[in-house]
Amino acid sequence: MSGRVLVGVKRVIDYAVKIRVKPDNTGVVTDGVKHSMNPFCEIAVEEAVKLKEKKLIKEVVAVSCGPQQSQETIRTALAMGADRGIHVEVSGKDYENLGPLQVSKILAALAKKEDAQLILLGKQAIDDDCNQTGQMTAALLDWPQGTFASEVSLEGDKINLVREIDGGLEHIKINTPAVVTADLRLNTPRYATLPNIMKAKKKKIATMKPADLGVDLTSRLEVLKVEEPPQRQAGMKVETVEDLVGKLKEAGRI
Amino acid sequence: MTKYQRSSFEYLKPFLFCPSSALSLCLSGCRSLYQLAELPETHQILRQTCRDYADRELTPIAAKLDKEHVYPAKQIQELGTMGVMAVEVPEELGGAGMDYLAYSLAIEEISRGCASTGVRGAKEQKKQWIQPFTTGEKVGCFALSEPGNGSDAGAASTLARQEGDEWVLNGTKAWITNGWDASATVVFATTDKKLKHKGISAFLIPMPHPGLSLGKKEDKLGIRASSTANIILEDCRIPLGNMLGPRGAGFKIAMQTLDSGRIGIASQALGIAQASLDCAADYAHKRTAFGAPIGKLQAIQFKLADMAVAVESARLLTWKAALLRDSKKPFTKEAAMAKLAASEAATFCSHQAIQVLGGMGYVTDMPAERHYRDARITEIYEGTSEIQRLVIGSQLLKEYQL
């Protein structure tokens, strides 16, 4: 058991920013817009650091795929307590077309290369809401997966997980190595302390290209158009349930 | 060199070969001036962390703290855990091991959220004198002003006389920030009246202590979540070893401490000014009048522009003073300039913010009125604007050898 955990962190547009669609409808405006670490990735980093503090794992490696600026996101993970970082450089058109499938291939290759015991990811990114990377990575590696985790505990070489699902909470036990994706209530991410921010400066971030890992970045998807959701129309008030049923029938909804 | 330093350096290269003596004076005074265009990455992360903390933990409670005069104990503790209260203390001693620029950024972002919490952080830096006597979690306070003299610091009427192996202090100190929450205080008292300001010495008194009592908490216009009170000394006896520095060095210690303190207060004022600007700009976006958001009107744009220039120039002065201090160069003049510019920017910006908000600026529903009240003290404490001008003036004259 290497005791090594890979944590994936994604650089996304900050949750507080108002998103605007580009005039040519090919995507959203990202230039000059504030970016930060995906909130679910923060939760994943926090969980990894907690496991290390409990001495259940030995090393936390933060990984990010993207352009030069992704290093800032890795640096934030280091300031939260990760030991070292890996930046897989993807820029330009490749970055625009980068999706869960390519990222999972990269993570799978890295997991083998780094002999990782556990991969911790956020359940989904707040920009594309795909909710696929964790699941795909597990499938590519043929590893068990614990997604939407709200509680994680290591027991020997197994992991006890509580998953938040539509029906309630599901308790499962999976073998390691495994992929776990973090849901909102797993933990509350810490603020980086100043001493840790200073220590992060000295921690290493290795850079590599997807080709170094033997990963082909060709996308199977093509974005045709990006547009804003339709403006919300005003609703109307009705007096009785009969009125409501009548109106719904009129609109052809029932 | 980082990517940022390299690009700034390229831009400045043509100027470096200019034979202007003024330019070389400027460059020799601050070799890191070109770094001010972009902050180093660690400082950016620090600034973002403090900003996130302020936005999530301080801004939502600031109005309540102000209204109820409540001291934000939990938040101060959390900031302590984050290392914000011991920024300059080396890592081996449990501090953050960062520089004064980092400290200035931290105080600015925290003050943006809540000025009272910011003033606690700013005053904390004086703890260096108290460090040997208290553990990390405790808070100290700095007692220089008296009811009879604020700006006239050299006329300390608090007296200290030696009796055997003890110092006995008598007198009253006024306007002491954090008086009610401190575990120790540095008191400046006259040991030799004939020597005037060269006869003042500094003493450390743990709190509580027999002979030391606190006056009532002042009911202030602003920074209401922070406590201010008198410290009364009546035959307060302390061991001889509690004198800080040599006898008669008190005034010098006070002035040196104030130099650094001014950068802290400048940062606090910047936070208030920035918060006012943010508030006004946000309102200008949303409020419509004359058929469009008021941000479209030139009158409003000119106000916002003036506010932004005031904040940014004060910020650069503050960073410069911090960088000079970090390079261990003289920074008295720059610290005074920073404090003067930042405090006047804070009062100007908060005043204009209320104007932009109109009626909404006058009520407690919006933070503009709180910023106006919080800003006012920054022109007074840690050296009034008039004293700052005296300091700058006399430093300038020295430079021109007049």
XYZ file of C-alpha atoms in Angstrom:
656
model
C 0.000 0.000 0.000
C 1.599 3.243 -1.158
C -0.665 5.372 1.069
C -0.861 7.870 -1.752
C -4.012 9.796 -2.614
C -4.562 11.646 -5.877
C -6.926 14.592 -5.591
C -8.262 16.156 -8.745
C -8.787 19.923 -8.612
C -10.422 21.912 -11.379
C -10.068 25.611 -12.087
C -13.542 26.991 -12.784
C -15.215 30.398 -12.983
C -15.860 31.551 -9.404
C -19.335 30.650 -8.133
C -20.176 34.269 -7.301
C -19.517 35.597 -10.817
C -22.390 36.328 -13.165
C -21.856 34.154 -16.242
C -22.138 35.803 -19.648
C -22.391 34.015 -23.002
C -19.922 35.074 -25.696
C -21.543 37.143 -28.481
C -20.695 34.419 -31.026
C -22.487 31.777 -28.893
C -19.489 29.449 -28.900
C -19.071 29.494 -25.137
C -19.003 31.682 -22.039
C -16.756 34.675 -21.386
C -13.662 33.565 -19.424
C -11.143 36.347 -20.143
C -10.532 38.570 -17.144
C -13.189 36.713 -15.185
C -12.416 35.600 -11.646
C -11.614 31.883 -11.399
C -11.185 29.685 -8.344
C -11.087 26.040 -7.295
C -14.310 24.106 -7.900
C -16.110 23.993 -4.506
C -16.530 20.195 -4.634
C -12.814 19.840 -5.372
C -12.113 21.944 -2.239
C -14.158 19.421 -0.257
C -12.156 16.575 -1.823
C -8.832 18.253 -0.891
C -10.075 18.827 2.662
C -11.009 15.142 2.996
C -7.615 14.026 1.705
C -5.784 16.355 4.107
C -7.954 15.122 6.983
C -7.052 11.490 6.161
C -3.388 12.452 6.190
C -3.761 14.223 9.548
C -5.339 11.042 10.919
C -2.258 9.214 9.567
C -4.439 6.896 7.485
C -2.658 7.903 4.287
C 0.863 9.103 3.658
C 0.820 11.543 0.777
C -1.673 13.839 -0.927
C -0.957 14.710 -4.564
C -3.067 17.480 -6.152
C -3.645 17.135 -9.882
C -5.072 19.642 -12.332
C -5.497 19.544 -16.114
C -5.515 22.860 -17.892
C -3.550 25.926 -18.955
C -0.783 27.702 -17.031
C -3.293 29.276 -14.623
C -4.263 25.840 -13.298
C -1.078 26.021 -11.261
C -2.755 28.668 -9.055
C -5.455 26.108 -8.245
C -2.826 23.491 -7.427
C -1.027 26.048 -5.258
C -4.252 26.620 -3.286
C -4.523 22.848 -2.738
C -0.913 22.844 -1.500
C -1.748 25.695 0.876
C -4.612 23.594 2.248
C -2.192 20.773 3.021
C -1.496 18.722 -0.123
C 2.116 17.531 -0.345
C 2.899 18.044 -3.995
C 1.197 18.895 -7.263
C 1.026 17.616 -10.821
C 0.010 19.991 -13.576
C -1.014 18.304 -16.807
C -0.701 21.062 -19.383
C -3.637 21.400 -21.730
C -4.181 24.727 -23.472
C -5.810 26.416 -26.429
C -8.256 24.416 -28.531
C -7.420 21.221 -26.633
C -8.481 22.915 -23.417
C -11.742 24.146 -24.915
C -12.563 20.575 -25.920
C -11.343 19.003 -22.680
C -14.098 16.943 -21.102
C -14.599 14.222 -18.487
C -13.521 11.399 -20.797
C -10.079 12.851 -21.492
C -9.588 13.909 -17.868
C -10.504 10.417 -16.648
C -7.964 8.901 -19.036
C -5.323 11.275 -17.673
C -6.248 10.506 -14.052
C -6.258 6.765 -14.737
C -2.793 6.951 -16.296
C -1.514 9.054 -13.362
C -3.031 6.683 -10.805
C -1.052 3.813 -12.316
C 2.109 5.907 -12.648
C 1.921 7.197 -9.053
C 0.708 3.896 -7.610
C -2.231 5.670 -5.957
C -4.352 3.929 -3.361
C -7.268 6.327 -3.611
C -8.534 8.973 -6.016
C -10.622 11.736 -4.447
C -12.604 14.022 -6.727
C -15.425 16.489 -6.432
C -18.726 14.952 -7.492
C -19.070 17.457 -10.345
C -17.723 20.775 -11.573
C -19.888 23.856 -11.262
C -19.197 24.963 -14.830
C -20.293 21.905 -16.806
C -22.141 19.927 -14.076
C -21.110 16.713 -15.888
C -20.817 14.413 -12.840
C -18.905 11.896 -14.976
C -15.176 12.114 -14.292
C -15.208 10.054 -11.093
C -17.334 7.325 -12.569
C -15.363 7.161 -15.836
C -12.013 7.062 -14.024
C -13.162 4.140 -11.904
C -14.392 2.279 -14.984
C -11.140 2.844 -16.887
C -9.128 1.525 -13.934
C -11.671 -1.191 -13.142
C -11.719 0.102 -9.556
C -14.713 0.301 -7.209
C -16.330 3.741 -6.899
C -18.067 5.578 -4.055
C -19.805 8.602 -5.501
C -21.777 11.401 -3.745
C -19.912 10.595 -0.532
C -21.091 12.389 2.586
C -19.003 10.272 4.956
C -15.768 8.406 4.312
C -13.861 6.184 6.715
C -10.940 3.878 6.036
C -10.992 0.443 7.654
C -7.901 -1.570 6.899
C -7.844 -1.997 3.133
C -11.546 -1.207 2.737
C -13.510 2.044 2.707
C -16.822 2.580 4.496
C -18.878 5.143 2.643
C -22.181 6.876 3.120
C -23.672 8.056 -0.139
C -26.321 10.733 -0.545
C -28.831 9.373 -3.013
C -32.370 10.369 -3.969
C -33.874 7.759 -1.668
C -31.833 8.815 1.349
C -28.469 7.577 2.587
C -26.762 4.459 1.310
C -24.041 2.724 3.347
C -21.515 0.758 1.306
C -18.159 -0.902 1.817
C -15.701 -0.960 -1.062
C -12.207 -2.326 -1.590
C -9.177 -0.178 -2.243
C -7.808 1.036 -4.534
C -10.944 3.047 -5.287
C -12.369 6.309 -6.620
C -14.452 8.466 -4.274
C -16.315 11.620 -5.266
C -17.165 14.225 -2.645
C -20.618 15.616 -2.066
C -21.475 18.878 -0.301
C -21.882 17.603 3.243
C -18.707 15.533 3.383
C -16.845 18.303 5.258
C -16.279 22.070 5.510
C -13.048 23.027 3.732
C -10.532 24.883 5.876
C -9.150 28.353 5.177
C -5.478 28.057 4.292
C -3.417 29.296 7.244
C -0.648 31.775 6.571
C 2.138 29.398 7.636
C 0.720 26.823 5.183
C 0.561 29.372 2.384
C 4.252 30.052 2.982
C 5.046 26.309 3.122
C 3.149 25.806 -0.147
C 5.719 27.975 -1.910
C 8.372 25.311 -1.310
C 6.239 22.360 -2.387
C 6.857 20.975 -5.874
C 4.512 21.096 -8.834
C 5.583 18.746 -11.637
C 4.399 19.610 -15.137
C 3.717 17.161 -17.939
C 1.730 16.848 -21.148
C -1.125 14.405 -21.841
C 1.058 12.828 -24.530
C 3.606 11.908 -21.819
C 0.879 9.774 -20.277
C -0.112 8.311 -23.625
C -3.490 10.032 -23.606
C -5.242 11.112 -26.787
C -7.202 14.316 -26.276
C -9.511 14.056 -29.282
C -13.011 14.850 -28.238
C -15.994 12.768 -29.260
C -18.221 15.775 -28.672
C -18.645 18.948 -30.646
C -20.234 22.027 -29.079
C -22.711 23.400 -31.576
C -24.077 26.380 -29.709
C -24.139 27.938 -26.259
C -27.040 30.182 -25.325
C -28.541 31.742 -22.237
C -31.502 30.021 -20.621
C -34.806 31.590 -21.740
C -35.919 34.575 -19.682
C -38.223 33.444 -16.956
C -41.807 34.470 -17.658
C -44.072 35.804 -14.956
C -46.346 33.208 -13.392
C -49.990 33.718 -12.457
C -51.945 33.223 -9.277
C -55.107 31.123 -9.129
C -57.743 31.039 -6.425
C -58.679 27.355 -6.208
C -57.350 23.923 -7.058
C -60.040 23.607 -9.748
C -58.710 26.775 -11.417
C -55.187 25.292 -11.307
C -56.292 22.040 -12.940
C -58.281 24.007 -15.529
C -55.301 26.187 -16.446
C -52.961 23.196 -16.673
C -55.411 21.448 -19.025
C -55.670 24.612 -21.124
C -51.911 24.736 -21.487
C -51.955 21.126 -22.616
C -49.812 20.048 -19.675
C -52.245 17.425 -18.389
C 12.324 36.090 -11.010
C 8.680 35.284 -11.272
C 6.776 35.832 -14.493
C 5.278 39.014 -13.035
C 8.583 40.523 -11.974
C 10.129 39.848 -15.365
C 7.366 41.586 -17.316
C 7.382 44.622 -15.027
C 11.158 44.836 -15.299
C 10.986 44.803 -19.107
C 8.574 47.714 -18.975
C 10.820 49.723 -16.690
C 14.095 49.045 -18.577
C 13.973 52.262 -20.686
C 13.500 54.306 -17.524
C 16.402 52.678 -15.746
C 18.851 54.190 -18.172
C 17.426 57.693 -17.787
C 19.995 59.955 -16.139
C 17.419 61.753 -14.004
C 18.718 62.067 -10.464
C 15.219 62.034 -9.080
C 14.616 58.640 -10.678
C 17.797 57.158 -9.245
C 16.866 58.585 -5.836
C 13.507 56.868 -6.131
C 15.020 53.540 -7.227
C 17.708 53.541 -4.569
C 15.029 54.267 -1.964
C 12.964 51.243 -2.944
C 14.591 48.562 -5.045
C 11.372 46.582 -5.188
C 9.213 49.382 -6.584
C 8.694 47.554 -9.878
C 7.164 44.647 -8.010
C 4.224 46.788 -6.981
C 2.572 46.372 -10.367
C 1.740 42.740 -9.539
C 1.857 40.928 -6.241
C 3.874 37.711 -5.867
C 1.799 34.508 -6.009
C 1.966 33.738 -2.260
C 0.705 37.199 -1.461
C -2.118 36.780 -3.991
C -3.185 33.522 -2.340
C -2.959 35.172 1.087
C -5.032 38.117 -0.074
C -7.651 35.812 -1.603
C -7.809 33.668 1.553
C -8.339 36.727 3.769
C -10.883 38.131 1.318
C -12.834 34.851 1.298
C -12.757 34.753 5.093
C -13.937 38.376 5.336
C -16.722 37.875 2.763
C -18.026 34.664 4.375
C -17.441 35.222 8.087
C -17.168 38.957 8.771
C -19.345 40.898 6.325
C -22.551 39.016 7.273
C -22.145 39.877 10.976
C -20.495 43.311 10.806
C -23.728 45.302 11.069
C -24.855 43.269 14.078
C -21.486 43.621 15.832
C -21.661 47.379 15.316
C -25.232 47.720 16.548
C -24.738 45.579 19.647
C -21.153 46.650 20.492
C -20.236 42.973 20.502
C -16.592 41.889 20.387
C -16.069 39.248 17.635
C -14.242 36.775 19.876
C -14.830 33.672 17.716
C -13.662 35.383 14.537
C -10.551 36.816 16.225
C -9.696 33.318 17.423
C -10.181 31.869 13.940
C -7.985 34.582 12.472
C -5.419 33.735 15.146
C -5.492 30.086 14.080
C -5.000 31.155 10.489
C -1.874 32.999 11.568
C -3.114 36.485 10.685
C -2.414 37.784 14.191
C 1.267 36.747 14.128
C 2.199 37.418 10.537
C 5.796 38.416 11.125
C 6.638 35.869 13.812
C 9.043 33.275 12.355
C 7.635 29.831 11.497
C 9.739 28.117 14.175
C 7.915 30.144 16.796
C 4.516 29.292 15.338
C 3.997 32.395 13.263
C 3.424 32.808 9.576
C 6.968 33.933 8.793
C 5.692 36.393 6.215
C 6.603 39.980 5.527
C 4.933 43.271 6.337
C 3.412 43.558 2.867
C 1.540 40.316 3.548
C 0.405 41.703 6.880
C -0.834 44.890 5.226
C -2.830 42.881 2.662
C -4.357 40.736 5.395
C -5.442 43.728 7.501
C -6.916 45.483 4.446
C -9.041 42.487 3.449
C -10.248 41.863 7.007
C -11.114 45.534 7.502
C -13.116 45.396 4.283
C -15.334 42.886 6.045
C -15.391 44.456 9.507
C -13.342 47.517 10.526
C -13.461 46.661 14.239
C -11.921 43.222 13.610
C -9.355 44.936 11.379
C -8.325 47.362 14.103
C -7.763 44.413 16.454
C -5.427 42.865 13.892
C -3.670 46.181 13.288
C -3.065 46.824 16.981
C -1.927 43.187 17.490
C 1.384 43.825 15.804
C 2.567 45.791 18.792
C 2.580 42.471 20.608
C 6.232 42.027 19.725
C 7.105 43.809 22.969
C 4.807 41.611 24.977
C 5.768 38.331 23.248
C 8.308 37.244 25.882
C 5.742 37.637 28.632
C 2.581 36.125 27.225
C 1.606 33.058 25.202
C 0.440 33.354 21.611
C -3.278 33.465 22.255
C -3.222 36.465 24.565
C -3.779 40.032 23.448
C -1.855 43.139 24.402
C -2.485 46.864 24.302
C -0.403 49.964 23.882
C -0.885 52.828 26.361
C 0.652 56.096 25.215
C -2.106 58.724 25.130
C -3.351 60.432 28.280
C -6.349 62.621 29.024
C -3.952 65.610 29.030
C -1.898 64.709 25.963
C -2.507 62.796 22.746
C -0.495 64.436 20.000
C 1.798 65.922 22.658
C 3.246 62.489 23.476
C 6.434 63.943 24.929
C 4.566 65.449 27.876
C 3.622 62.173 29.562
C 2.317 63.006 33.013
C 2.105 59.384 34.102
C 4.989 59.047 36.525
C 7.192 56.080 37.400
C 9.435 56.148 40.453
C 11.806 53.499 41.665
C 11.254 52.112 45.153
C 13.747 49.409 46.043
C 13.353 46.605 43.527
C 10.082 47.885 42.139
C 8.737 50.543 39.851
C 5.679 52.391 41.134
C 3.451 53.939 38.477
C 0.786 56.580 38.914
C -1.366 58.224 36.307
C -4.078 57.700 33.741
C -3.861 56.526 30.153
C -6.693 57.325 27.769
C -8.227 55.925 24.580
C -6.642 52.510 24.938
C -7.871 50.097 22.229
C -8.441 46.499 23.407
C -7.966 47.626 27.030
C -10.772 45.379 28.229
C -9.537 42.293 26.354
C -5.796 42.569 26.940
C -3.586 40.320 29.102
C -0.783 42.859 29.251
C -0.108 46.476 28.428
C 2.888 48.558 27.461
C 2.683 51.825 29.416
C 4.814 54.897 28.725
C 5.655 56.833 31.873
C 8.034 59.638 32.803
C 11.032 58.474 34.834
C 12.964 61.773 34.671
C 10.764 64.852 34.252
C 13.716 67.190 33.662
C 14.765 65.260 30.549
C 11.352 65.909 28.960
C 10.691 63.377 26.169
C 14.078 61.747 26.736
C 12.929 60.977 30.259
C 10.086 58.661 29.248
C 10.436 54.917 29.685
C 8.336 51.950 28.579
C 6.955 49.422 31.057
C 5.198 46.111 30.654
C 2.313 45.538 33.046
C 0.418 42.219 33.017
C -3.346 42.500 33.300
C -5.105 42.249 35.636
C -2.670 43.621 38.175
C -3.038 45.315 41.539
C -2.999 49.080 41.132
C -4.211 48.903 37.520
C -7.859 49.430 36.782
C -9.890 50.034 33.665
C -12.253 52.891 32.974
C -15.647 52.489 31.359
C -15.880 51.381 27.728
C -16.198 54.487 25.578
C -19.381 54.881 23.557
C -17.861 55.584 20.154
C -19.161 56.833 16.819
C -17.550 53.962 14.919
C -15.518 50.723 15.298
C -18.068 49.946 17.979
C -17.255 46.247 18.152
C -13.791 47.112 19.466
C -13.404 48.298 23.090
C -11.703 51.576 24.045
C -11.154 52.583 27.665
C -8.926 54.420 30.127
C -6.257 52.601 32.109
C -5.844 53.992 35.610
C -2.644 53.402 37.570
C -2.707 53.975 41.310
C 0.562 52.970 43.010
C 0.848 50.168 40.524
C 3.934 48.145 41.490
C 5.929 46.109 38.948
C 9.336 44.394 39.117
C 12.372 46.340 37.851
C 12.755 43.815 35.038
C 9.463 44.990 33.547
C 11.059 48.070 32.020
C 11.286 47.610 28.279
C 14.512 48.768 26.737
C 16.883 51.183 28.490
C 15.726 53.988 30.777
C 14.678 57.024 28.803
C 14.204 55.075 25.593
C 10.420 55.069 25.915
C 9.708 57.896 23.487
C 11.950 56.345 20.828
C 10.301 52.937 21.302
C 6.893 54.593 21.004
C 7.780 56.411 17.800
C 9.293 53.297 16.215
C 6.271 51.240 17.133
C 4.003 53.917 15.746
C 5.837 53.859 12.404
C 4.921 50.202 11.902
C 1.526 50.735 13.448
C 0.794 53.405 10.883
C 1.107 50.897 8.068
C -1.383 48.684 9.876
C -3.852 51.518 10.343
C -3.328 52.642 6.743
C -4.269 49.101 5.684
C -7.340 49.208 7.868
C -8.367 52.546 6.341
C -7.814 51.061 2.869
C -10.170 48.229 3.726
C -12.861 50.686 4.760
C -12.291 52.826 1.653
C -12.461 49.779 -0.612
C -15.622 48.527 1.064
C -17.226 51.964 0.498
C -16.199 51.934 -3.151
C -17.539 48.375 -3.608
C -20.823 49.384 -1.983
C -21.210 52.511 -4.131
C -20.267 50.779 -7.393
C -22.652 47.906 -6.722
C -25.471 50.342 -6.001
C -24.707 52.392 -9.110
C -25.185 49.214 -11.133
C -28.542 48.318 -9.655
C -30.288 51.585 -8.853
C -32.187 53.023 -11.815
C -33.182 56.647 -12.175
C -33.838 58.791 -15.240
C -34.536 55.575 -17.125
C -31.175 53.853 -16.636
C -28.822 52.559 -13.916
C -27.318 55.599 -12.207
C -23.864 54.255 -13.082
C -24.502 55.610 -16.565
C -24.577 59.178 -15.262
C -21.337 61.138 -15.485
C -21.820 62.621 -12.021
C -21.736 59.145 -10.500
C -18.902 57.942 -12.716
C -16.760 60.911 -11.724
C -17.389 60.189 -8.048
C -16.480 56.522 -8.452
C -13.374 57.473 -10.435
C -12.199 59.890 -7.740
C -12.825 57.255 -5.084
C -10.894 54.615 -7.029
C -7.913 56.909 -7.579
C -7.858 57.840 -3.892
C -7.899 54.184 -2.814
C -5.349 52.976 -5.345
C -2.830 55.746 -4.671
C -3.138 55.252 -0.919
C -2.700 51.515 -1.453
C 0.514 51.964 -3.431
C 1.868 54.281 -0.717
C 1.004 51.658 1.893
C 2.650 48.851 -0.071
C 5.733 50.973 -0.601
C 6.034 51.699 3.118
C 5.614 47.972 3.855
C 8.226 46.997 1.274
C 10.694 49.539 2.675
C 10.144 48.159 6.147
C 10.680 44.625 4.841
C 13.951 45.694 3.208
C 14.949 47.195 6.573
C 15.241 50.642 5.025
C 14.036 53.849 6.710
C 10.302 54.153 6.253
C 9.124 56.835 8.704
C 8.139 59.329 6.009
C 6.479 56.716 3.797
C 4.528 55.234 6.716
C 3.225 58.689 7.636
C 2.317 59.371 3.988
C 0.526 56.037 3.763
C -1.463 56.623 6.934
C -2.351 60.167 5.902
C -3.391 59.213 2.378
C -5.300 56.099 3.408
C -7.236 57.718 6.259
C -8.206 60.689 4.089
C -9.159 58.245 1.317
C -11.335 56.346 3.786
C -13.235 59.433 4.908
C -13.533 60.715 1.327
C -14.728 57.404 -0.104
C -17.196 56.696 2.678
C -18.574 60.232 2.362
C -19.017 59.862 -1.386
C -20.481 56.398 -1.008
C -23.319 57.806 1.088
C -23.820 60.466 -1.577
C -24.063 57.837 -4.317
C -26.543 55.828 -2.269
C -28.618 58.893 -1.497
C -31.251 58.237 1.139
C -30.254 54.563 1.323
C -26.783 55.691 2.370
C -28.186 57.293 5.485
C -29.936 54.224 6.922
C -28.534 51.155 8.615
C -29.960 48.823 5.977
C -26.886 49.554 3.865
C -23.304 49.417 5.179
C -22.419 52.903 3.820
C -23.295 54.686 7.053
C -21.215 52.238 9.100
C -18.213 52.772 6.828
C -18.642 56.550 7.269
C -18.576 56.182 11.047
C -15.733 53.638 11.026
C -13.599 55.746 8.683
C -13.625 58.858 10.816
C -11.322 57.517 13.563
C -8.605 56.584 11.065
C -7.714 60.259 10.682
C -7.288 60.566 14.441
C -5.680 57.564 16.075
C -2.128 56.346 15.649
C -1.198 59.975 14.991
C -3.649 62.601 13.735
C -3.483 63.757 10.125
C -1.889 66.958 11.411
C 0.865 65.022 13.167
C 1.413 62.958 10.014
C 1.932 66.173 8.071
C 4.470 67.319 10.679
C 6.330 64.017 10.380
C 6.350 64.139 6.571
C 7.362 67.800 6.567
C 10.285 67.343 8.927
C 11.489 64.211 7.070
C 11.338 66.084 3.760
C 13.315 68.992 5.173
C 15.969 66.555 6.394
C 16.200 65.116 2.879
C 16.665 68.558 1.388
C 19.101 69.325 4.215
C 17.303 72.425 5.449
